[in-house]
Short mmCIF file of C-alpha atoms in Angstrom, two decimals:
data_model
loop_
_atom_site.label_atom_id
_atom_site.label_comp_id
_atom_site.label_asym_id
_atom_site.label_seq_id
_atom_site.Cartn_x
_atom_site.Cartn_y
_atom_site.Cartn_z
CA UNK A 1171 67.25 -158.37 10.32
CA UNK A 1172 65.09 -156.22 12.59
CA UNK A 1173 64.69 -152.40 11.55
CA UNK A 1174 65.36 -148.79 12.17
CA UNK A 1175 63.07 -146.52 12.66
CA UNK A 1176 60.73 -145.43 9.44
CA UNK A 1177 62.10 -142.25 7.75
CA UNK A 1178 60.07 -139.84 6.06
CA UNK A 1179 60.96 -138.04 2.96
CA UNK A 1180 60.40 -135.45 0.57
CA UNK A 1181 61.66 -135.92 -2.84
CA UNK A 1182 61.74 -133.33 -5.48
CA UNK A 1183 60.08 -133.96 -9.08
CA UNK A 1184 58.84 -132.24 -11.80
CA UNK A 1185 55.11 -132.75 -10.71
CA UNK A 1186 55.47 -131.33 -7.24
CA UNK A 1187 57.22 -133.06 -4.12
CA UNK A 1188 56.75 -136.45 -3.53
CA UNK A 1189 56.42 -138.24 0.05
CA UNK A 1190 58.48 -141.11 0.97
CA UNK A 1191 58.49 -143.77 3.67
CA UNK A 1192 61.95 -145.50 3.80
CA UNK A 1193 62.65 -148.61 5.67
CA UNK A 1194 65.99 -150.07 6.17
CA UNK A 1195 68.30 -152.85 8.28
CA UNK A 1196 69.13 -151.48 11.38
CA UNK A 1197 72.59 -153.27 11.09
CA UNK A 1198 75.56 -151.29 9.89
CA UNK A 1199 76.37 -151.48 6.46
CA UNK A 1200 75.39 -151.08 2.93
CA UNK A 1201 72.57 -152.69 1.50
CA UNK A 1202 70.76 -152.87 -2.02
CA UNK A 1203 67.94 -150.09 -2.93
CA UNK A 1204 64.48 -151.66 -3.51
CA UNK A 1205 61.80 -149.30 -5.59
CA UNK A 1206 58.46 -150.58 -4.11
CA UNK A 1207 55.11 -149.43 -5.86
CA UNK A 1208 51.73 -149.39 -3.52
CA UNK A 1209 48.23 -150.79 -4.69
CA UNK A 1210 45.74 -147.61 -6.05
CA UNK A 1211 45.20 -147.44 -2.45
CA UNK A 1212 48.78 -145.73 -1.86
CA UNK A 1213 50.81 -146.99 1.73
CA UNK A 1214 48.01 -148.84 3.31
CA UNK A 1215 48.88 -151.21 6.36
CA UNK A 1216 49.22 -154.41 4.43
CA UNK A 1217 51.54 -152.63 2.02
CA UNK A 1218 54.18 -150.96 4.60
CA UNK A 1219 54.20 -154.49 6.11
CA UNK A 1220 55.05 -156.41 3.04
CA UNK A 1221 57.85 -153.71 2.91
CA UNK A 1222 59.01 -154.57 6.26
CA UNK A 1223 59.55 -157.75 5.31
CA UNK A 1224 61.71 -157.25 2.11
CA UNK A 1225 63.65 -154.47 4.37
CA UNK A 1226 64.17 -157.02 7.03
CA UNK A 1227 66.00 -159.32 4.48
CA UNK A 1228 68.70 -156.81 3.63
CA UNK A 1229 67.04 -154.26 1.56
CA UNK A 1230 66.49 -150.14 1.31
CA UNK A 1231 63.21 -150.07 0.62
CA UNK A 1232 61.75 -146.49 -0.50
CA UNK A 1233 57.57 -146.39 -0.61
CA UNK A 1234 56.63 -143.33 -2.56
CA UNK A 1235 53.00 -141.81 -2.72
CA UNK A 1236 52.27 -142.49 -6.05
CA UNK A 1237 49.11 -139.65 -6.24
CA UNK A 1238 51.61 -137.08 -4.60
CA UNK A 1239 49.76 -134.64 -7.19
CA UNK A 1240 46.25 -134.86 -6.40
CA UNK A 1241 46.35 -136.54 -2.70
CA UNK A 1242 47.38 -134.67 0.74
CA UNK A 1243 50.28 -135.83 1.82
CA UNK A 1244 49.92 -139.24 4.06
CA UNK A 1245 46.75 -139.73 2.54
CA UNK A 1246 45.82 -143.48 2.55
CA UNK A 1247 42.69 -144.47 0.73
CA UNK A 1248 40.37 -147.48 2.50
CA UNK A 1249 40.37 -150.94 1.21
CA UNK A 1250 36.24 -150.22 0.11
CA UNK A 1251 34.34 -148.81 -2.81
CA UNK A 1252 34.86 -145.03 -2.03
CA UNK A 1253 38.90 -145.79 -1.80
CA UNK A 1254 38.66 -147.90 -5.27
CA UNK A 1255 36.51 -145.04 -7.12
CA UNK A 1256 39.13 -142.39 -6.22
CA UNK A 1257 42.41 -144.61 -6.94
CA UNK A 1258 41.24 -145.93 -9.90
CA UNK A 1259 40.05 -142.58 -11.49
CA UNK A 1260 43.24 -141.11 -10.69
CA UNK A 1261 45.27 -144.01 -12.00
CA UNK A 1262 43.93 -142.44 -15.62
CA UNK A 1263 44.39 -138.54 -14.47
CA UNK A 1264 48.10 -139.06 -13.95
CA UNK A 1265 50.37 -138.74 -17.03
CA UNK A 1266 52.34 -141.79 -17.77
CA UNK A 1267 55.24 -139.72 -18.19
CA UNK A 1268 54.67 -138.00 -14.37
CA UNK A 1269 54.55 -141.60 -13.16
CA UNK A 1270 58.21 -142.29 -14.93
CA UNK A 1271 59.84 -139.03 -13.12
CA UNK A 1272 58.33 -140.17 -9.86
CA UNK A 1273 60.32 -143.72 -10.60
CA UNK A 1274 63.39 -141.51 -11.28
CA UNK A 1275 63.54 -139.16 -8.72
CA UNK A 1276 63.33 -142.59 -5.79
CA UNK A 1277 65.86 -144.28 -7.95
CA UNK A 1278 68.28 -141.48 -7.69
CA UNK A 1279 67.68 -140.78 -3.99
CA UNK A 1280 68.13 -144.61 -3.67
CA UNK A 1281 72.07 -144.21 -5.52
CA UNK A 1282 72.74 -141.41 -3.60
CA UNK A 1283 71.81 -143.03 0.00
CA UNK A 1284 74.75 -143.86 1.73
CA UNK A 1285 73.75 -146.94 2.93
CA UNK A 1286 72.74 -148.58 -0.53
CA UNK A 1287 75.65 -150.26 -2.89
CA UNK A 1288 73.92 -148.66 -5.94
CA UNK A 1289 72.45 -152.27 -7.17
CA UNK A 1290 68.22 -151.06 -7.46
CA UNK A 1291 65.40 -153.49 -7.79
CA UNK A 1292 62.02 -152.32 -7.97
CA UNK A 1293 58.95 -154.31 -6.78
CA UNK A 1294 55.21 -153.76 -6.92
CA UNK A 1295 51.31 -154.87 -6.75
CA UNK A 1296 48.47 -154.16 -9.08
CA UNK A 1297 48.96 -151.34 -10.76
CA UNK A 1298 52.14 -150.91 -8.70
CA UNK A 1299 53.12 -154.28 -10.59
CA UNK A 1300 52.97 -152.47 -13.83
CA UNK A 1301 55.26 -149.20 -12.34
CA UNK A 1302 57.63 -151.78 -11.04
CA UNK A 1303 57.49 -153.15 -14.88
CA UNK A 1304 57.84 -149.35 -16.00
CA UNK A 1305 60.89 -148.61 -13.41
CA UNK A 1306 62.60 -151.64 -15.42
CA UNK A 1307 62.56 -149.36 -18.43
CA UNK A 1308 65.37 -147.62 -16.66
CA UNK A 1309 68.60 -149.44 -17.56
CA UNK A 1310 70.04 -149.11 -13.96
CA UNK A 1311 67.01 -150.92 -12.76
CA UNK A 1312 68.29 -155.11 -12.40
CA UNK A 1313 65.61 -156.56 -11.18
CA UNK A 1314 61.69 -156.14 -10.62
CA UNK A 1315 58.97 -158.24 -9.56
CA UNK A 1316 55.87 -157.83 -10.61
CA UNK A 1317 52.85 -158.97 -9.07
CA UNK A 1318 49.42 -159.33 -10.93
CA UNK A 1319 50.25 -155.99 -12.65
CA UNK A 1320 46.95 -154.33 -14.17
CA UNK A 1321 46.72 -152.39 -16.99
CA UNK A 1322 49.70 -154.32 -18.63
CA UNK A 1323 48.00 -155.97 -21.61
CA UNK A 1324 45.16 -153.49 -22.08
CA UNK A 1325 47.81 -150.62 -22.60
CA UNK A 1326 45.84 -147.97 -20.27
CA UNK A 1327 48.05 -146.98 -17.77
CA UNK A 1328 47.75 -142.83 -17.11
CA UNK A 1329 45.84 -140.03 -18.75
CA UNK A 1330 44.45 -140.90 -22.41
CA UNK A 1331 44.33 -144.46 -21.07
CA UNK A 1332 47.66 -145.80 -23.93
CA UNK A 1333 50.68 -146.09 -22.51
CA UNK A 1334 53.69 -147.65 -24.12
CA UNK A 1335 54.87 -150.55 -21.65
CA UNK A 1336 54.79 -153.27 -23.81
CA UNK A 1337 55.98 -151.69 -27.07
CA UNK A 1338 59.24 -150.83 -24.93
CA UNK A 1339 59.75 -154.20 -23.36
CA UNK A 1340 63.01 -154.39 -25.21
CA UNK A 1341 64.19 -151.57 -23.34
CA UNK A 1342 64.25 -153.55 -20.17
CA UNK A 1343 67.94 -154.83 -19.48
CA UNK A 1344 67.38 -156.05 -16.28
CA UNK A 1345 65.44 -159.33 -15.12
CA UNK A 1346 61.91 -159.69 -14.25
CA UNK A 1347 59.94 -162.12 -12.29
CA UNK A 1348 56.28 -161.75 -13.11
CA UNK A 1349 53.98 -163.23 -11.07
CA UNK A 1350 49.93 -164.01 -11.38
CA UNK A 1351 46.66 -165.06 -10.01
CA UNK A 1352 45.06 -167.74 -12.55
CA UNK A 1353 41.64 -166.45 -11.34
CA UNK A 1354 42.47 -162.97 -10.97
CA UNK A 1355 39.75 -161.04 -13.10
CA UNK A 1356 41.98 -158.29 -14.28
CA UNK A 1357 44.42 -159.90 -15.96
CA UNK A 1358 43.09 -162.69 -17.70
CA UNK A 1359 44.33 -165.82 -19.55
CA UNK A 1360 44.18 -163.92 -23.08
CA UNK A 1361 45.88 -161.03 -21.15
CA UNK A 1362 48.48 -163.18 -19.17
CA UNK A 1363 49.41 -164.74 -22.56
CA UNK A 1364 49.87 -161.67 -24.60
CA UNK A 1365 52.78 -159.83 -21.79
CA UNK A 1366 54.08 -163.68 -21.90
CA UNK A 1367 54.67 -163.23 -25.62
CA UNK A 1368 55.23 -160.01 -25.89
CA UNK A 1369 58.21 -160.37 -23.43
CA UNK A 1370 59.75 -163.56 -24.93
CA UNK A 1371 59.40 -161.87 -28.52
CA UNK A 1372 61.49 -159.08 -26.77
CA UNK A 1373 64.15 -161.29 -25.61
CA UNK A 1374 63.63 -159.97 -21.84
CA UNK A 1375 64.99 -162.03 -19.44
CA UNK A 1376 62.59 -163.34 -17.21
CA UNK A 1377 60.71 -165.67 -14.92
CA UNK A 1378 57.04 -166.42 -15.12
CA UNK A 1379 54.65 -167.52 -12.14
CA UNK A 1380 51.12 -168.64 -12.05
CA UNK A 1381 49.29 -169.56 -8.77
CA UNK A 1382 46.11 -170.66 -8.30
CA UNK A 1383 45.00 -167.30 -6.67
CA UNK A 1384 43.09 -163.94 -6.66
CA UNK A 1385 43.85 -161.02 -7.19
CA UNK A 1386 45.59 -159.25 -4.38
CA UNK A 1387 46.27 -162.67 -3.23
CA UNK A 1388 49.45 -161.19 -1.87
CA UNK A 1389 47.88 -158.47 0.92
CA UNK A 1390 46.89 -159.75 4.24
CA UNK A 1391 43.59 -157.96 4.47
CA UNK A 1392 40.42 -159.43 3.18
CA UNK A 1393 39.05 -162.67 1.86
CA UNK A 1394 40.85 -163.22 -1.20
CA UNK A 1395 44.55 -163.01 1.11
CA UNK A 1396 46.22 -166.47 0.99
CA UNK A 1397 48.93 -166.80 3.30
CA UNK A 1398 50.54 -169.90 1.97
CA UNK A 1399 51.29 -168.68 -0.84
CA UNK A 1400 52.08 -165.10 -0.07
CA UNK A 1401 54.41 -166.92 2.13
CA UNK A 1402 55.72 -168.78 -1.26
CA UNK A 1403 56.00 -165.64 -3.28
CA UNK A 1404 57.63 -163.28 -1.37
CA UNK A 1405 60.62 -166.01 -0.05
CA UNK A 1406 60.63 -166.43 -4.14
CA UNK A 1407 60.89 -162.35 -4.21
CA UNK A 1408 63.69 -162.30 -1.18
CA UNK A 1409 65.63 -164.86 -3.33
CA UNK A 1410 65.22 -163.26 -6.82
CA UNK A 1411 66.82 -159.92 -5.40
CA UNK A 1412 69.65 -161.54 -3.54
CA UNK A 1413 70.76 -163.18 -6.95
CA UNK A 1414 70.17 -160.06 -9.03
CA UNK A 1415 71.46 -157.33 -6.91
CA UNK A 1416 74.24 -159.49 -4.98
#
C-alpha cells in the first residue's frame, strides 16, 4: 500500500508532551495500530523507513520520541560516538515508570484513531526491543516483536538501572516474537538463554529467532546492516501482525 502524508503529533503525558510521527495506508479504511519504539538514537532515517514499510502493509504506525523529556523536540541523535554517549546516558536518566506512560498515552491515541480497529501491536529495536517487550505488559497489547532488545536480561532499563521486565513476564497476555543476533555483543548467549527461560517458565506465548547477525543487523546504515535477512525478519514481522491483530 503506498502512504499518506506523515502526521505530526503531540501527545499529552504525565512527563511533559510527547512528539509523534504517524504513518498510515493511504487507502480508505480501518487498519490495526502498531506501537513502534526507535533505537537510543530516537527517529533516525533508517528507523522512519523501517516504519514505512510496516505502514505500507496495512498498519497505523505511531513513532514517539522516546527522550521527549530531556531532548528538543525533532531532535535526532547521529549514528556516532557523541549520539551513543547521550542516548545511552539518558536511557538510565529516564524513570522506567515515565517510559510505561509514554507506551500508554500512544496506545490510547492509537484506540481512539479513527482509522485503527482497536487491535495494537507494538514493535521495536535495541532498547526499543525491550519497550516493545514493556508495552506487552499492557493487556490490550496482542502482539510485539522484539528485536535484539538490550537491557532485557541485565534488568537496567531507566533510572537506578533495575527495572522489573522479566519478573512481570507473566503479565504479558499477548504474543511475542523475539528475535536475535547470535553475535550481537549485548545480549549474549548466557543473556539470550535466561529471557528464553524466563519466558517459557512464565507460560508467555511466544516465538523465538536467532540469526547469524549483529547487532542492529536490522537498520540499513552501516557495516553490520544485512539486507537478506532484514529482508527475512521484517516479512516474518508483516506476517506475525496480520495473524495476531487480524
Amino acid at each position: 500500500m503506498t502512504l499518506r502524508e506523515p502526521e505530526t503529533v503531540e501527545l499529552s503525558t504525565p512527563t511533559g508532551p510527547m512528539r509523534a510521527l504517524v504513518l498510515r495506508p493511504a487507502s480508505e479504511g480501518r487498519f490495526p495500530g502498531l506501537l513502534f519504539h526507535s533505537e537510543i538514537f530516537q527517529n533516525t532515517g533508517p528507523i522512519c523507513r523501517t516504519a514505512a514499510f510496516l505502514a505500507g502493509h496495512g498498519f497505523i504506525v505511531v513513532l514517539p520520541e522516546i527522550y521527549h523529556e530531556y531532548l528538543e523536540a525533532g531532535t535526532v541523535l547521529a549514528y556516532d560516538q557523541a549520539g551513543s554517549d547521550v542516548g545511552n546516558r539518558l536511557k538510565t536518566e529516564k524513570p522506567v515508570a515515565a517510559y510505561d506512560s509514554d507506551n500508554r498515552a500512544v496506545l490510547d491515541y492509537l484506540k481512539g484513531h479513527e482509522a485503527c480497529t482497536g487491535k495494537l501491536g507494538s514493535f521495536g529495536p535495541c532498547i526499543g526491543g525491550h519497550l516493545t517487550y514493556r508495552a506487552a505488559l499492557h493487556p490490550d497489547v496482542s502482539a510485539a516483536a522484539c528485536f535484539y532488545p538490550t537491557d532485557l536480561h541485565k534488568r537496567s532499563l531507566g533510572a537506578g538501572m533495575n527495572d522489573d521486565s522479566l519478573a512481570r513476564a507473566a503479565d504479558i497476555k499477548g504474543e511475542l516474537l523475539m528475535v536475535f543476533g547470535r553475535q550481537d555483543p549485548h545480549v549474549s548467549a548466557e543473556g539470550r538463554a535466561m529471557i528464553y527461560n524466563t519466558l517459557a517458565a512464565a507460560g508467555v506465548k511466544f516465538t523465538w529467532h536467532e540469526f547469524n547477525a549483529a547487532h542492529a543487523f536490522l537498520r540499513d546504515e552501516g557495516l553490520r546492516y544485512d539486507p537478506e535477512l532484514a529482508r527475512q525478519a521484517l516479512g516474518m514481522t508483516v506476517d506475525f501482525f496480520r495473524r495476531c491483530l487480524s
